Amino acid sequence: MLISSLNSAAFADTLILITAADTANNQATKQQGDVVRIYDETTDQTLGYNIFHISQYLPGLTGNGQVFLSGAQVSQLNQLLTTNGFAADLAADLSPKFVIGYVKTLTPHPDSDHLSVTEVDVDHGQTLQIVCGAPNVAQGQKVVVAKVGAMMPNGQIIWPGALRGVTSDGMISAARELALPNAPKKHGILVMPADIPAGTPFDFDQAAKVVAAQNAAE
């Protein structure tokens, strides 16, 4: 897994790379040149890297929040790691992290009166089990799925997890969670038009228009 982000306000000209979820053990760091490795002190597992002065190594890389690196850019970063004495252990992840999903099944959670367990078809023929607490989720909907490896606009990262003992691999998202303009304040997921194929990469501009249309219809 490779999650990349830029935050120019907090960390100027620094690329933050996350390769694994935080562990319960103490974290340690090692800096060589412009590279800082963050790792689990007990297991020596790499958790991520901070790359300082990233504009020198990947000129033209811009963004705020999650950014998606090409295979060539990851290769350049691996070369930088090797030059500074670290293992070239970054692997490019080119799959979209926000996609349109189709809610194929929906059943009550066995240990909750407000959670539902869904099976959601996404891209590449994959079906994800996602626990959802939204009151308006229903079978047959087209929804926005934040897959494992997605970084939400508020900085939250979607990891594999479980809710009350039931596996949940992703999140069915609300307009507010996607930071869409004029998102409704009421609790509920964003339901997308039925004619959008499951697996389509999520388009934030298109979704903003959907929100505007839904607001106008209410």
PDB file of C-alpha atoms in Angstrom:
ATOM      1  CA  MET A   1       0.000   0.000   0.000  1.00  0.00           C
ATOM      2  CA  LEU A   2       1.178   3.509  -0.741  1.00  0.00           C
ATOM      3  CA  ILE A   3      -0.730   6.587   0.418  1.00  0.00           C
ATOM      4  CA  SER A   4       0.832   9.905  -0.570  1.00  0.00           C
ATOM      5  CA  SER A   5      -0.133  13.372   0.560  1.00  0.00           C
ATOM      6  CA  LEU A   6       0.914  17.014   0.486  1.00  0.00           C
ATOM      7  CA  ASN A   7       0.025  19.608   3.103  1.00  0.00           C
ATOM      8  CA  SER A   8       1.778  22.824   2.166  1.00  0.00           C
ATOM      9  CA  ALA A   9       0.335  24.738   5.121  1.00  0.00           C
ATOM     10  CA  ALA A  10       1.690  22.363   7.759  1.00  0.00           C
ATOM     11  CA  PHE A  11       4.645  20.715   6.008  1.00  0.00           C
ATOM     12  CA  ALA A  12       6.029  22.944   3.278  1.00  0.00           C
ATOM     13  CA  ASP A  13       7.580  21.119   0.305  1.00  0.00           C
ATOM     14  CA  THR A  14       7.287  17.759   2.055  1.00  0.00           C
ATOM     15  CA  LEU A  15       5.772  14.591   0.612  1.00  0.00           C
ATOM     16  CA  ILE A  16       4.260  12.311   3.236  1.00  0.00           C
ATOM     17  CA  LEU A  17       4.231   8.618   2.324  1.00  0.00           C
ATOM     18  CA  ILE A  18       2.273   6.063   4.357  1.00  0.00           C
ATOM     19  CA  THR A  19       2.924   2.393   3.672  1.00  0.00           C
ATOM     20  CA  ALA A  20       1.203   0.748   6.653  1.00  0.00           C
ATOM     21  CA  ALA A  21      -1.178   1.563   9.478  1.00  0.00           C
ATOM     22  CA  ASP A  22       0.194   2.670  12.829  1.00  0.00           C
ATOM     23  CA  THR A  23       0.934  -0.162  15.235  1.00  0.00           C
ATOM     24  CA  ALA A  24       0.607  -0.428  18.987  1.00  0.00           C
ATOM     25  CA  ASN A  25       4.389  -0.398  19.402  1.00  0.00           C
ATOM     26  CA  ASN A  26       6.568   2.673  19.709  1.00  0.00           C
ATOM     27  CA  GLN A  27       7.516   4.425  16.501  1.00  0.00           C
ATOM     28  CA  ALA A  28      11.061   5.410  15.624  1.00  0.00           C
ATOM     29  CA  THR A  29      12.559   7.545  12.875  1.00  0.00           C
ATOM     30  CA  LYS A  30      15.810   7.609  10.945  1.00  0.00           C
ATOM     31  CA  GLN A  31      16.867  10.475   8.700  1.00  0.00           C
ATOM     32  CA  GLN A  32      19.324  10.235   5.849  1.00  0.00           C
ATOM     33  CA  GLY A  33      19.578  13.362   3.707  1.00  0.00           C
ATOM     34  CA  ASP A  34      16.091  14.533   2.744  1.00  0.00           C
ATOM     35  CA  VAL A  35      14.478  11.212   3.655  1.00  0.00           C
ATOM     36  CA  VAL A  36      12.993  10.312   7.032  1.00  0.00           C
ATOM     37  CA  ARG A  37      11.923   6.715   7.552  1.00  0.00           C
ATOM     38  CA  ILE A  38       9.199   6.061  10.143  1.00  0.00           C
ATOM     39  CA  TYR A  39       9.129   2.502  11.430  1.00  0.00           C
ATOM     40  CA  ASP A  40       7.893   0.197  14.167  1.00  0.00           C
ATOM     41  CA  GLU A  41      10.640   0.059  16.767  1.00  0.00           C
ATOM     42  CA  THR A  42       9.811  -3.532  17.753  1.00  0.00           C
ATOM     43  CA  THR A  43       9.312  -5.200  14.375  1.00  0.00           C
ATOM     44  CA  ASP A  44      11.324  -2.784  12.167  1.00  0.00           C
ATOM     45  CA  GLN A  45       8.323  -2.600   9.806  1.00  0.00           C
ATOM     46  CA  THR A  46       8.346   0.541   7.686  1.00  0.00           C
ATOM     47  CA  LEU A  47       5.249   2.662   8.309  1.00  0.00           C
ATOM     48  CA  GLY A  48       6.110   5.495   5.957  1.00  0.00           C
ATOM     49  CA  TYR A  49       8.523   8.173   4.837  1.00  0.00           C
ATOM     50  CA  ASN A  50       8.722  11.953   4.829  1.00  0.00           C
ATOM     51  CA  ILE A  51      10.538  13.363   1.800  1.00  0.00           C
ATOM     52  CA  PHE A  52      11.778  16.921   2.318  1.00  0.00           C
ATOM     53  CA  HIS A  53      12.313  19.356  -0.580  1.00  0.00           C
ATOM     54  CA  ILE A  54      10.116  17.167  -2.756  1.00  0.00           C
ATOM     55  CA  SER A  55      10.015  19.813  -5.496  1.00  0.00           C
ATOM     56  CA  GLN A  56      13.676  19.028  -6.181  1.00  0.00           C
ATOM     57  CA  TYR A  57      12.919  15.353  -6.797  1.00  0.00           C
ATOM     58  CA  LEU A  58       9.422  15.430  -8.294  1.00  0.00           C
ATOM     59  CA  PRO A  59       9.113  18.867  -9.927  1.00  0.00           C
ATOM     60  CA  GLY A  60       5.565  19.704 -10.854  1.00  0.00           C
ATOM     61  CA  LEU A  61       3.978  17.595  -8.127  1.00  0.00           C
ATOM     62  CA  THR A  62       1.124  19.666  -6.713  1.00  0.00           C
ATOM     63  CA  GLY A  63      -1.970  19.194  -4.639  1.00  0.00           C
ATOM     64  CA  ASN A  64      -3.342  19.453  -1.139  1.00  0.00           C
ATOM     65  CA  GLY A  65      -4.313  16.243   0.577  1.00  0.00           C
ATOM     66  CA  GLN A  66      -3.973  12.876  -1.088  1.00  0.00           C
ATOM     67  CA  VAL A  67      -1.958  12.842  -4.299  1.00  0.00           C
ATOM     68  CA  PHE A  68      -1.553   9.954  -6.706  1.00  0.00           C
ATOM     69  CA  LEU A  69       1.923   9.103  -7.952  1.00  0.00           C
ATOM     70  CA  SER A  70       2.675   7.567 -11.322  1.00  0.00           C
ATOM     71  CA  GLY A  71       4.839   4.492 -11.698  1.00  0.00           C
ATOM     72  CA  ALA A  72       7.669   6.691 -12.954  1.00  0.00           C
ATOM     73  CA  GLN A  73       7.416   8.978  -9.923  1.00  0.00           C
ATOM     74  CA  VAL A  74       7.499   6.000  -7.546  1.00  0.00           C
ATOM     75  CA  SER A  75      10.579   4.709  -9.348  1.00  0.00           C
ATOM     76  CA  GLN A  76      12.256   8.094  -8.818  1.00  0.00           C
ATOM     77  CA  LEU A  77      11.422   7.949  -5.120  1.00  0.00           C
ATOM     78  CA  ASN A  78      12.801   4.421  -4.830  1.00  0.00           C
ATOM     79  CA  GLN A  79      16.021   5.661  -6.396  1.00  0.00           C
ATOM     80  CA  LEU A  80      16.104   8.452  -3.807  1.00  0.00           C
ATOM     81  CA  LEU A  81      15.622   5.913  -1.015  1.00  0.00           C
ATOM     82  CA  THR A  82      18.483   3.781  -2.335  1.00  0.00           C
ATOM     83  CA  THR A  83      20.759   6.807  -2.674  1.00  0.00           C
ATOM     84  CA  ASN A  84      20.148   7.593   0.997  1.00  0.00           C
ATOM     85  CA  GLY A  85      20.767   4.061   2.222  1.00  0.00           C
ATOM     86  CA  PHE A  86      17.174   2.827   2.532  1.00  0.00           C
ATOM     87  CA  ALA A  87      15.501  -0.133   0.856  1.00  0.00           C
ATOM     88  CA  ALA A  88      13.625   0.609  -2.374  1.00  0.00           C
ATOM     89  CA  ASP A  89      10.378  -0.719  -0.947  1.00  0.00           C
ATOM     90  CA  LEU A  90       7.761   1.577  -2.485  1.00  0.00           C
ATOM     91  CA  ALA A  91       5.242   0.014  -4.878  1.00  0.00           C
ATOM     92  CA  ALA A  92       3.038   2.135  -7.129  1.00  0.00           C
ATOM     93  CA  ASP A  93      -0.698   1.958  -6.443  1.00  0.00           C
ATOM     94  CA  LEU A  94      -2.541   3.231  -9.509  1.00  0.00           C
ATOM     95  CA  SER A  95      -6.061   2.076  -8.687  1.00  0.00           C
ATOM     96  CA  PRO A  96      -8.686   4.765  -7.923  1.00  0.00           C
ATOM     97  CA  LYS A  97      -9.549   5.060  -4.248  1.00  0.00           C
ATOM     98  CA  PHE A  98     -12.940   6.756  -4.629  1.00  0.00           C
ATOM     99  CA  VAL A  99     -15.313   4.894  -6.948  1.00  0.00           C
ATOM    100  CA  ILE A 100     -18.994   4.478  -7.652  1.00  0.00           C
ATOM    101  CA  GLY A 101     -20.322   1.350  -5.982  1.00  0.00           C
ATOM    102  CA  TYR A 102     -23.507  -0.676  -6.397  1.00  0.00           C
ATOM    103  CA  VAL A 103     -25.162  -1.894  -3.187  1.00  0.00           C
ATOM    104  CA  LYS A 104     -25.822  -5.494  -4.119  1.00  0.00           C
ATOM    105  CA  THR A 105     -27.044  -6.752  -0.747  1.00  0.00           C
ATOM    106  CA  LEU A 106     -27.981  -5.201   2.575  1.00  0.00           C
ATOM    107  CA  THR A 107     -28.647  -7.049   5.821  1.00  0.00           C
ATOM    108  CA  PRO A 108     -29.030  -5.924   9.448  1.00  0.00           C
ATOM    109  CA  HIS A 109     -25.884  -6.012  11.552  1.00  0.00           C
ATOM    110  CA  PRO A 110     -26.118  -8.960  13.983  1.00  0.00           C
ATOM    111  CA  ASP A 111     -24.989  -6.829  16.942  1.00  0.00           C
ATOM    112  CA  SER A 112     -26.497  -3.417  16.230  1.00  0.00           C
ATOM    113  CA  ASP A 113     -29.933  -1.917  15.746  1.00  0.00           C
ATOM    114  CA  HIS A 114     -28.687   0.892  13.469  1.00  0.00           C
ATOM    115  CA  LEU A 115     -25.840  -0.619  11.405  1.00  0.00           C
ATOM    116  CA  SER A 116     -26.237  -2.491   8.126  1.00  0.00           C
ATOM    117  CA  VAL A 117     -23.880  -4.954   6.481  1.00  0.00           C
ATOM    118  CA  THR A 118     -23.635  -4.369   2.746  1.00  0.00           C
ATOM    119  CA  GLU A 119     -22.005  -6.059  -0.201  1.00  0.00           C
ATOM    120  CA  VAL A 120     -20.949  -3.393  -2.683  1.00  0.00           C
ATOM    121  CA  ASP A 121     -19.735  -4.016  -6.233  1.00  0.00           C
ATOM    122  CA  VAL A 122     -16.865  -1.681  -7.123  1.00  0.00           C
ATOM    123  CA  ASP A 123     -14.167  -1.733  -9.806  1.00  0.00           C
ATOM    124  CA  HIS A 124     -12.313  -4.694 -11.368  1.00  0.00           C
ATOM    125  CA  GLY A 125     -15.158  -7.066 -10.536  1.00  0.00           C
ATOM    126  CA  GLN A 126     -14.484  -6.686  -6.828  1.00  0.00           C
ATOM    127  CA  THR A 127     -17.180  -6.870  -4.158  1.00  0.00           C
ATOM    128  CA  LEU A 128     -16.500  -5.265  -0.787  1.00  0.00           C
ATOM    129  CA  GLN A 129     -18.199  -5.927   2.518  1.00  0.00           C
ATOM    130  CA  ILE A 130     -18.847  -2.550   4.141  1.00  0.00           C
ATOM    131  CA  VAL A 131     -20.647  -1.840   7.399  1.00  0.00           C
ATOM    132  CA  CYS A 132     -22.728   1.324   7.077  1.00  0.00           C
ATOM    133  CA  GLY A 133     -24.676   3.301   9.655  1.00  0.00           C
ATOM    134  CA  ALA A 134     -26.513   5.691   7.353  1.00  0.00           C
ATOM    135  CA  PRO A 135     -30.308   5.591   7.694  1.00  0.00           C
ATOM    136  CA  ASN A 136     -30.861   6.058   3.948  1.00  0.00           C
ATOM    137  CA  VAL A 137     -28.638   3.254   2.622  1.00  0.00           C
ATOM    138  CA  ALA A 138     -30.601   0.716   0.574  1.00  0.00           C
ATOM    139  CA  GLN A 139     -30.104  -2.227  -1.709  1.00  0.00           C
ATOM    140  CA  GLY A 140     -29.835  -1.271  -5.383  1.00  0.00           C
ATOM    141  CA  GLN A 141     -28.323   2.186  -4.821  1.00  0.00           C
ATOM    142  CA  LYS A 142     -25.327   3.684  -6.556  1.00  0.00           C
ATOM    143  CA  VAL A 143     -23.098   5.162  -3.886  1.00  0.00           C
ATOM    144  CA  VAL A 144     -19.643   6.670  -3.408  1.00  0.00           C
ATOM    145  CA  VAL A 145     -17.167   4.211  -1.915  1.00  0.00           C
ATOM    146  CA  ALA A 146     -13.937   5.279  -0.271  1.00  0.00           C
ATOM    147  CA  LYS A 147     -11.823   2.167  -0.642  1.00  0.00           C
ATOM    148  CA  VAL A 148      -9.023   1.012   1.611  1.00  0.00           C
ATOM    149  CA  GLY A 149      -6.136   3.390   0.963  1.00  0.00           C
ATOM    150  CA  ALA A 150      -8.337   6.450   0.435  1.00  0.00           C
ATOM    151  CA  MET A 151      -7.613   9.648   2.322  1.00  0.00           C
ATOM    152  CA  MET A 152     -10.729  11.632   3.158  1.00  0.00           C
ATOM    153  CA  PRO A 153     -10.659  15.443   2.830  1.00  0.00           C
ATOM    154  CA  ASN A 154     -10.328  15.731   6.625  1.00  0.00           C
ATOM    155  CA  GLY A 155      -7.184  13.571   6.565  1.00  0.00           C
ATOM    156  CA  GLN A 156      -8.813  10.346   7.781  1.00  0.00           C
ATOM    157  CA  ILE A 157      -7.332   7.279   6.092  1.00  0.00           C
ATOM    158  CA  ILE A 158      -9.528   4.302   5.268  1.00  0.00           C
ATOM    159  CA  TRP A 159      -7.981   1.080   6.560  1.00  0.00           C
ATOM    160  CA  PRO A 160      -9.361  -2.469   6.717  1.00  0.00           C
ATOM    161  CA  GLY A 161     -11.357  -2.739   9.899  1.00  0.00           C
ATOM    162  CA  ALA A 162     -14.363  -4.117  11.707  1.00  0.00           C
ATOM    163  CA  LEU A 163     -17.433  -2.614  13.345  1.00  0.00           C
ATOM    164  CA  ARG A 164     -18.814  -4.587  16.275  1.00  0.00           C
ATOM    165  CA  GLY A 165     -17.056  -7.698  15.085  1.00  0.00           C
ATOM    166  CA  VAL A 166     -18.040  -7.508  11.404  1.00  0.00           C
ATOM    167  CA  THR A 167     -15.382  -6.926   8.758  1.00  0.00           C
ATOM    168  CA  SER A 168     -15.650  -3.639   6.889  1.00  0.00           C
ATOM    169  CA  ASP A 169     -13.322  -2.871   3.979  1.00  0.00           C
ATOM    170  CA  GLY A 170     -14.122   0.694   2.934  1.00  0.00           C
ATOM    171  CA  MET A 171     -16.682   3.388   3.621  1.00  0.00           C
ATOM    172  CA  ILE A 172     -19.895   4.395   1.869  1.00  0.00           C
ATOM    173  CA  SER A 173     -19.541   8.159   1.943  1.00  0.00           C
ATOM    174  CA  ALA A 174     -21.769  11.106   2.703  1.00  0.00           C
ATOM    175  CA  ALA A 175     -21.548  14.417   0.860  1.00  0.00           C
ATOM    176  CA  ARG A 176     -20.222  16.087   4.023  1.00  0.00           C
ATOM    177  CA  GLU A 177     -17.479  13.473   4.371  1.00  0.00           C
ATOM    178  CA  LEU A 178     -16.452  14.222   0.789  1.00  0.00           C
ATOM    179  CA  ALA A 179     -16.391  17.965   1.589  1.00  0.00           C
ATOM    180  CA  LEU A 180     -18.773  18.724  -1.271  1.00  0.00           C
ATOM    181  CA  PRO A 181     -20.153  22.264  -1.442  1.00  0.00           C
ATOM    182  CA  ASN A 182     -23.621  22.775   0.082  1.00  0.00           C
ATOM    183  CA  ALA A 183     -23.636  19.259   1.499  1.00  0.00           C
ATOM    184  CA  PRO A 184     -26.825  18.618   3.483  1.00  0.00           C
ATOM    185  CA  LYS A 185     -26.483  18.674   7.259  1.00  0.00           C
ATOM    186  CA  LYS A 186     -28.773  15.718   7.789  1.00  0.00           C
ATOM    187  CA  HIS A 187     -27.203  12.322   8.390  1.00  0.00           C
ATOM    188  CA  GLY A 188     -27.063  10.120   5.320  1.00  0.00           C
ATOM    189  CA  ILE A 189     -24.929   8.905   2.446  1.00  0.00           C
ATOM    190  CA  LEU A 190     -24.748  10.512  -0.984  1.00  0.00           C
ATOM    191  CA  VAL A 191     -26.859   8.538  -3.461  1.00  0.00           C
ATOM    192  CA  MET A 192     -25.596   8.880  -7.035  1.00  0.00           C
ATOM    193  CA  PRO A 193     -27.588   8.576 -10.298  1.00  0.00           C
ATOM    194  CA  ALA A 194     -28.487   5.017 -11.191  1.00  0.00           C
ATOM    195  CA  ASP A 195     -27.053   5.254 -14.709  1.00  0.00           C
ATOM    196  CA  ILE A 196     -23.434   5.647 -13.556  1.00  0.00           C
ATOM    197  CA  PRO A 197     -21.707   2.251 -13.911  1.00  0.00           C
ATOM    198  CA  ALA A 198     -20.290   0.652 -10.791  1.00  0.00           C
ATOM    199  CA  GLY A 199     -16.517   0.990 -10.699  1.00  0.00           C
ATOM    200  CA  THR A 200     -16.469   4.416 -12.340  1.00  0.00           C
ATOM    201  CA  PRO A 201     -13.839   6.629 -10.670  1.00  0.00           C
ATOM    202  CA  PHE A 202     -15.571   9.207  -8.515  1.00  0.00           C
ATOM    203  CA  ASP A 203     -15.822  12.687 -10.043  1.00  0.00           C
ATOM    204  CA  PHE A 204     -16.009  15.394  -7.340  1.00  0.00           C
ATOM    205  CA  ASP A 205     -17.327  18.011  -9.791  1.00  0.00           C
ATOM    206  CA  GLN A 206     -20.079  15.682 -10.993  1.00  0.00           C
ATOM    207  CA  ALA A 207     -21.028  14.861  -7.394  1.00  0.00           C
ATOM    208  CA  ALA A 208     -21.262  18.565  -6.526  1.00  0.00           C
ATOM    209  CA  LYS A 209     -23.841  18.930  -9.306  1.00  0.00           C
ATOM    210  CA  VAL A 210     -25.746  15.943  -7.941  1.00  0.00           C
ATOM    211  CA  VAL A 211     -25.836  17.556  -4.486  1.00  0.00           C
ATOM    212  CA  ALA A 212     -27.042  20.839  -5.966  1.00  0.00           C
ATOM    213  CA  ALA A 213     -29.808  19.051  -7.884  1.00  0.00           C
ATOM    214  CA  GLN A 214     -30.917  17.110  -4.807  1.00  0.00           C
ATOM    215  CA  ASN A 215     -30.992  20.294  -2.717  1.00  0.00           C
ATOM    216  CA  ALA A 216     -33.115  22.025  -5.360  1.00  0.00           C
ATOM    217  CA  ALA A 217     -35.566  19.131  -5.433  1.00  0.00           C
ATOM    218  CA  GLU A 218     -36.191  19.247  -1.670  1.00  0.00           C
TER     219      GLU A 218
END
